[in-house]
Short mmCIF file of C-alpha atoms and ligand atoms in Angstrom, two decimals:
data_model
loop_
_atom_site.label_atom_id
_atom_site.label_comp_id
_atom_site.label_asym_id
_atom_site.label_seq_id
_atom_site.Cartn_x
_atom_site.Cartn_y
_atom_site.Cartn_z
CA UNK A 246 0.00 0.00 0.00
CA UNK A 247 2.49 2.44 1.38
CA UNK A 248 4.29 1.27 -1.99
CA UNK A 249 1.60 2.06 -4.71
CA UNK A 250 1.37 5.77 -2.64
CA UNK A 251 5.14 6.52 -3.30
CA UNK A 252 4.54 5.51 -6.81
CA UNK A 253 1.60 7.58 -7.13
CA UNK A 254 3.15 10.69 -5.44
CA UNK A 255 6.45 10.28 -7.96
CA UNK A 256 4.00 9.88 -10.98
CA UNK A 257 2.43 12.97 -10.07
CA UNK A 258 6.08 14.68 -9.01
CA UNK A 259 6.92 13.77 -12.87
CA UNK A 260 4.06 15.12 -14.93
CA UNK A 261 4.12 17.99 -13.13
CA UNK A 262 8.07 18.41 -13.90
CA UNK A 263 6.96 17.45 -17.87
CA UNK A 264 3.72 20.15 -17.34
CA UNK A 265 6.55 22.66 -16.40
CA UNK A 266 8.95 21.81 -19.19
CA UNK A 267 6.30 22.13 -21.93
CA UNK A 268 5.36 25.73 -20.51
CA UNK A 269 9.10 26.99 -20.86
CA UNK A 270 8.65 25.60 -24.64
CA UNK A 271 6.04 27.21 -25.89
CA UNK A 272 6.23 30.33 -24.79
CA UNK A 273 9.96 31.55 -26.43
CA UNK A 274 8.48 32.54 -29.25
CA UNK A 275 10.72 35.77 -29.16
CA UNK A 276 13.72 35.73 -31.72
CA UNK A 277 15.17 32.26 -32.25
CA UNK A 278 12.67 30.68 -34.32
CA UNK A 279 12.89 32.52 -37.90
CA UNK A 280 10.35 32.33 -40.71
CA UNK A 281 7.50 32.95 -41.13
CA UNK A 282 5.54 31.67 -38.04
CA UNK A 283 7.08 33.82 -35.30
CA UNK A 284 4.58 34.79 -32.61
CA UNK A 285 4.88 38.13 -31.73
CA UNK A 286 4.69 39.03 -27.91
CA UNK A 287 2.88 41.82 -27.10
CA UNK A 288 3.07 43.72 -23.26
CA UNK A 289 0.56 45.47 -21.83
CA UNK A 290 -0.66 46.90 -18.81
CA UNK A 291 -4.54 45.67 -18.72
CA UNK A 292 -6.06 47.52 -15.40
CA UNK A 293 -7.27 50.57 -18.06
CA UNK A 294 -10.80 49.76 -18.90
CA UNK A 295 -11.94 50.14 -22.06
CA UNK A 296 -8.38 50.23 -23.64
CA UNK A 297 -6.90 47.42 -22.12
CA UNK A 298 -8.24 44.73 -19.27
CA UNK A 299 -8.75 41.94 -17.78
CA UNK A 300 -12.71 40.18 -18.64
CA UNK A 301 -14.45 37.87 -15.97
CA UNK A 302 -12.67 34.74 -18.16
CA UNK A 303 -9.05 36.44 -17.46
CA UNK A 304 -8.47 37.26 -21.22
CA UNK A 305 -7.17 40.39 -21.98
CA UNK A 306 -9.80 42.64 -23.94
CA UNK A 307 -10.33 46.52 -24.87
CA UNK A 308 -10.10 48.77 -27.57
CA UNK A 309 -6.41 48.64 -27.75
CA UNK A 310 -6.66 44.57 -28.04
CA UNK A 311 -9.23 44.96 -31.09
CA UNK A 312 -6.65 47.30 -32.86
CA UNK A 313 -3.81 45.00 -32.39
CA UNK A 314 -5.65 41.48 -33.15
CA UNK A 315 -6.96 43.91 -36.63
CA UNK A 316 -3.58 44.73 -37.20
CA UNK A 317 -2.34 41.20 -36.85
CA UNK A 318 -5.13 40.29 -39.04
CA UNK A 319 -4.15 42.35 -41.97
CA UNK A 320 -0.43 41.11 -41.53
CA UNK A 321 -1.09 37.77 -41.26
CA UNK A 322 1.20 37.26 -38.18
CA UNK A 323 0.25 35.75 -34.42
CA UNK A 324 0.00 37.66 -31.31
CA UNK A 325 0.41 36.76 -27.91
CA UNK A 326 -0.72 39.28 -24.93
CA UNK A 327 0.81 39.50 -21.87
CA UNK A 328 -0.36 41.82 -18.73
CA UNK A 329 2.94 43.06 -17.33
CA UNK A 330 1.54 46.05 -15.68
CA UNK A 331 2.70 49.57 -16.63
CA UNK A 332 6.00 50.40 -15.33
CA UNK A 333 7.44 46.48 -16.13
CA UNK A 334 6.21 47.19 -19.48
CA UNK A 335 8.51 49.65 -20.35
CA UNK A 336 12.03 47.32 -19.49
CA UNK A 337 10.35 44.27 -20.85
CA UNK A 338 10.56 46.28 -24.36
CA UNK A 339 14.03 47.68 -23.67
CA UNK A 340 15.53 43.94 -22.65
CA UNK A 341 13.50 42.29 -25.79
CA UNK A 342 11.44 39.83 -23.47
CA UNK A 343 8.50 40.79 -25.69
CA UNK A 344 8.61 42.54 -29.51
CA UNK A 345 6.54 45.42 -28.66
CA UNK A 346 3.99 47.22 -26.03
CA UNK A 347 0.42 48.90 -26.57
CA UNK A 348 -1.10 50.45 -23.15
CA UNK A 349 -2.34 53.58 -24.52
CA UNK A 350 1.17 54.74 -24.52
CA UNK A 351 1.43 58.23 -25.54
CA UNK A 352 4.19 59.48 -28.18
CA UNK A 353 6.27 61.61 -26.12
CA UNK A 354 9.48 63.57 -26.67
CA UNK A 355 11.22 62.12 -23.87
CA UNK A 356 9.81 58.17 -24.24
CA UNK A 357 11.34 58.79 -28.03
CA UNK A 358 15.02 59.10 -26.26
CA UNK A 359 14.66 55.38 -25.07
CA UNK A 360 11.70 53.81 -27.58
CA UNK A 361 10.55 54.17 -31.25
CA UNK A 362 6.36 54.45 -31.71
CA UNK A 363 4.76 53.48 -34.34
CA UNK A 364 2.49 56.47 -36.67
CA UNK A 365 -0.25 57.23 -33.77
CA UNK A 366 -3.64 55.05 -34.27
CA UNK A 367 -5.48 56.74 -31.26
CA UNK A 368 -5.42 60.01 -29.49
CA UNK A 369 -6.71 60.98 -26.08
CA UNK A 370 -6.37 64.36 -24.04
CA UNK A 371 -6.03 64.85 -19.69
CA UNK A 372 -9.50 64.60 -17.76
CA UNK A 373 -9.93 65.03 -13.85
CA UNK A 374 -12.04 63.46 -11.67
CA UNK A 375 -13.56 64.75 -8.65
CA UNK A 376 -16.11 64.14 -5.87
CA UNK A 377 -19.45 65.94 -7.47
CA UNK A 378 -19.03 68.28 -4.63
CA UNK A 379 -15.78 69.76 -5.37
CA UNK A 380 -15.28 73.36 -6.07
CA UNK A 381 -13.03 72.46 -8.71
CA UNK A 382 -13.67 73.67 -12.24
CA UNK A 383 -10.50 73.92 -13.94
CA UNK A 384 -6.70 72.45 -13.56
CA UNK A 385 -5.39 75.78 -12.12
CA UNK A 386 -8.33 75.17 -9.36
CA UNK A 387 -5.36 72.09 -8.74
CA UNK A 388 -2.79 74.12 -7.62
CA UNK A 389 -3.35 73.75 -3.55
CA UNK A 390 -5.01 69.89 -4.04
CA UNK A 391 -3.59 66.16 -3.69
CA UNK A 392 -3.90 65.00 -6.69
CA UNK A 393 -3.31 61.40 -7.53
CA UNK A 394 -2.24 59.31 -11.00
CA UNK A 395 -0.79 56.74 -12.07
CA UNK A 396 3.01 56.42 -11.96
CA UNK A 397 4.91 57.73 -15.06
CA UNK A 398 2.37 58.37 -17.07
CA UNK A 399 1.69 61.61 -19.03
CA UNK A 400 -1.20 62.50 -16.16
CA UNK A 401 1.91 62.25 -13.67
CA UNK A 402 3.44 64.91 -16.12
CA UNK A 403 1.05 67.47 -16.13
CA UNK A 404 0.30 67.39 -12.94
CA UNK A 405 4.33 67.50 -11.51
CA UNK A 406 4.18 70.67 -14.45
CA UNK A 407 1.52 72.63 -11.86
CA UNK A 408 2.09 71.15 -8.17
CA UNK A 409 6.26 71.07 -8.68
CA UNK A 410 8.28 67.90 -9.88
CA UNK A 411 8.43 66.43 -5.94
CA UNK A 412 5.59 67.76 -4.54
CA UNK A 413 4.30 65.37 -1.94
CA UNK A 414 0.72 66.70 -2.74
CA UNK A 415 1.03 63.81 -5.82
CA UNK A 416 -0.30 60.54 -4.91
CA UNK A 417 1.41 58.35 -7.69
CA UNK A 418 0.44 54.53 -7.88
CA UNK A 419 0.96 51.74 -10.11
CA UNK A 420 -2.28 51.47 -11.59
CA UNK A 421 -5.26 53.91 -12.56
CA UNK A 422 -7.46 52.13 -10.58
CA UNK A 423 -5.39 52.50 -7.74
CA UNK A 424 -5.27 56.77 -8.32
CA UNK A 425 -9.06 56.62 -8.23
CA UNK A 426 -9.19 54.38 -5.30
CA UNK A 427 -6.66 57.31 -3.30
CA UNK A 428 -9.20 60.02 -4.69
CA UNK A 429 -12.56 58.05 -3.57
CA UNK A 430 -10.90 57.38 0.04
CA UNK A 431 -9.86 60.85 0.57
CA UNK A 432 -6.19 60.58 0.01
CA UNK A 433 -6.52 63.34 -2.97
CA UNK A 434 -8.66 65.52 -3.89
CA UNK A 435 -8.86 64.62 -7.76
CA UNK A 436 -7.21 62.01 -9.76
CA UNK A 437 -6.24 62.81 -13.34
CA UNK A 438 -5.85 60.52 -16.16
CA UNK A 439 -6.48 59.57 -19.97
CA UNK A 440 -10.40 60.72 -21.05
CA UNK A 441 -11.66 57.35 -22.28
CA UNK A 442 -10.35 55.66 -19.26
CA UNK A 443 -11.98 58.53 -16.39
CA UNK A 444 -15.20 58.11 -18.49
CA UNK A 445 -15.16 54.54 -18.50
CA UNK A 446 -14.92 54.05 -14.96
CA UNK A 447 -17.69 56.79 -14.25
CA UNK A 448 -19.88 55.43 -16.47
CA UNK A 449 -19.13 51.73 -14.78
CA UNK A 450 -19.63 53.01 -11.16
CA UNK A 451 -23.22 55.29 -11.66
CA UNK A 452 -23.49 55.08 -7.64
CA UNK A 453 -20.03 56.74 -6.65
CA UNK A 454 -20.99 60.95 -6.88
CA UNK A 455 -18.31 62.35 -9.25
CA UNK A 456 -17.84 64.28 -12.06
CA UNK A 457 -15.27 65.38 -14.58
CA UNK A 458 -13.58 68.47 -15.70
CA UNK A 459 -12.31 69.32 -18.66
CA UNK A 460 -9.65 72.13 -19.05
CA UNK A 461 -7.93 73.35 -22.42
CA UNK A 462 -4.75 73.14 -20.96
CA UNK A 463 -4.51 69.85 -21.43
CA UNK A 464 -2.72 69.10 -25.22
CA UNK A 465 -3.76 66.70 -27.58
CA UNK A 466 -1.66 63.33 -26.74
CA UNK A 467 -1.69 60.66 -29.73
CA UNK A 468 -1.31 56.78 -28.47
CA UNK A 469 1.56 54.41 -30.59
CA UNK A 470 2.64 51.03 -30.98
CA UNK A 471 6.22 50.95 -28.76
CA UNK A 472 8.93 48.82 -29.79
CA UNK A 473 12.62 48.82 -29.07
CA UNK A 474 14.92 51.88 -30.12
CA UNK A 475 16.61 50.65 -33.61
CA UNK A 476 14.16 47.92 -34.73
CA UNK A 477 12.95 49.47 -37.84
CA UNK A 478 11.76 45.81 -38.61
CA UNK A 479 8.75 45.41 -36.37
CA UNK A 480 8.58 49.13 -36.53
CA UNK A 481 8.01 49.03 -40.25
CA UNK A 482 5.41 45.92 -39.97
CA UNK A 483 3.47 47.62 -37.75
CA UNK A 484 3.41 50.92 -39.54
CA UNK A 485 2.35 48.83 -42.85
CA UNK A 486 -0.80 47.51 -40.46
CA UNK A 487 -1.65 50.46 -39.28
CA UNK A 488 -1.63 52.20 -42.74
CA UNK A 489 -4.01 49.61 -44.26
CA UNK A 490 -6.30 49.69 -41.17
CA UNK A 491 -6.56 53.68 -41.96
CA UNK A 492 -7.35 52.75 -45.43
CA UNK A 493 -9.74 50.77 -44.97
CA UNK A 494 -11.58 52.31 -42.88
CA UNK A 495 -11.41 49.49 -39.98
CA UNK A 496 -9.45 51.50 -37.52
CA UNK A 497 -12.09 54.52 -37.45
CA UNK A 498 -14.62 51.32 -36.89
CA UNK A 499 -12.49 50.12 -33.77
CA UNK A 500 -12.33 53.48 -32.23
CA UNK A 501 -15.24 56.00 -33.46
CA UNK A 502 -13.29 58.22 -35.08
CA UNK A 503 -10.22 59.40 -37.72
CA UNK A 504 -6.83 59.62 -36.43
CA UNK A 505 -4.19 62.01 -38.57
N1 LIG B 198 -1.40 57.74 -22.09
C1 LIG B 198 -0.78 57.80 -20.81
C2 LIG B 198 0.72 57.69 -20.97
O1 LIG B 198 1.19 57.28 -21.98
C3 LIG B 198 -1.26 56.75 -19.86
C4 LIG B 198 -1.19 55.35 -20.35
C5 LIG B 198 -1.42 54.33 -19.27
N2 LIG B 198 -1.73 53.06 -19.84
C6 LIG B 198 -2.06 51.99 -19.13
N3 LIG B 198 -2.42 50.89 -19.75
N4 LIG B 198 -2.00 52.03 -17.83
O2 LIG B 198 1.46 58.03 -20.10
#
């Protein structure tokens, strides 16, 4: 008896070993294999509802998802997601652990130092949210206010550009959901991030008493496809997708509207 448990236990010790050994070779799609049936890995940070999250099943959905499976459509070429959460994001496309990133990334000046973007296929602009009973009405109205954001993003920016670059009056987290979590327990007063995101979570959460503000302040910020500084390769691929998802009119069906 005690026998037959042993060998059961050492059965189960060994598929689990094999279970683990078939995971490592799947998943290396990155580099190595050549040809024409490379899976690209793509990173993302999915916590930003409607761009990019996690459904009830665990799969990774949103607006930037449709874009990217689209894309991937038109170039014939597989994709695999994976949620690394916005700050890991940005090394795991520096260290080539995945071929490129889309989180709603912005096309900034100082991201193009370290990263190349793709043409833009989206663009966004700053919102704030407040309680409904805040006497805020415009960013200025900021100036003496905790404010929180996510970490690093251009919302972190804007805000370091009016409150000072170490003011401890920012409340910067990991995750968007987190900077309207500090705003909704009273850690800030407001919590500023991309429109479609703010939007989507007050339209998601009718019960909570908040509202937005808009302010012209606030530039025009135009989302790209990252990928590694110097690979003009993927670069190029992904500018050819976007192109023909312009053209053909499947892009403006993805997001509402035209992006120049
Ligand atoms: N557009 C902003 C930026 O590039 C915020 C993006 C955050 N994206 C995300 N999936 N958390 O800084």
């Amino acid at each position: 008896m005690k026998r037959i448990k042993r060998l059961v236990s050492l059965g189960f010790i060994l598929s689990s070993v094999s279970l683990a050994l078939v995971g490592c070779g799947t998943d290396s799609t990155t580099g190595g294999e050549g040809g024409g049936d490379k899976k690209y890995i793509v990173a993302t940070d999915a916590t930003y509802a409607p761009m990019e999250y996690m459904d009830d099943k665990g799969n990774i959905v949103g607006t930037d998802i449709d874009i990217i499976n689209a894309l991937a459509e038109e170039l014939d070429i597989e994709i695999e997601f994976k949620n690394y959460g916005w700050e890991p994001l940005f090394s795991a496309v520096s260290s080539e652990e995945v071929d490129f990133a889309v989180s709603s990334i912005t096309i900034t000046d100082e991201r193009k130092e370290t990263y190349d973007f793709s043409d833009p296929y989206y663009f966004a602009n700053q919102l704030i949210l407040v309680p409904e009973d805040s006497a805020v009405t415009k960013f200025e109205d900021l100036k003496d206010k905790r404010v929180s954001v996510q970490i690093n993003t251009t919302g972190h920016k804007v805000v370091q550009g009016l409150l000072g670059k170490t003011s401890s009056k920012i409340v910067a987290v990991e995750s968007m959901p987190m900077a309207i979590s500090e705003m909704l327990n009273g850690n800030a007063d407001a919590a500023i991030g991309d429109n479609a995101v703010i939007l989507e979570y007050k339209k998601n959460n009718p019960k909570v008493a908040l509202k937005t503000v808009e302010d012209e302040e606030f530039e025009k910020e135009f989302y790209g496809i990252m990928v590694k500084k110097g690979n003009t390769e993927i670069l190029e691929l992904l500018n050819e997708g976007i192109a023909k998802l312009k053209e053909n009119g499947k892009l403006k069906e993805i997001t509402g509207f035209d992006v120049e």
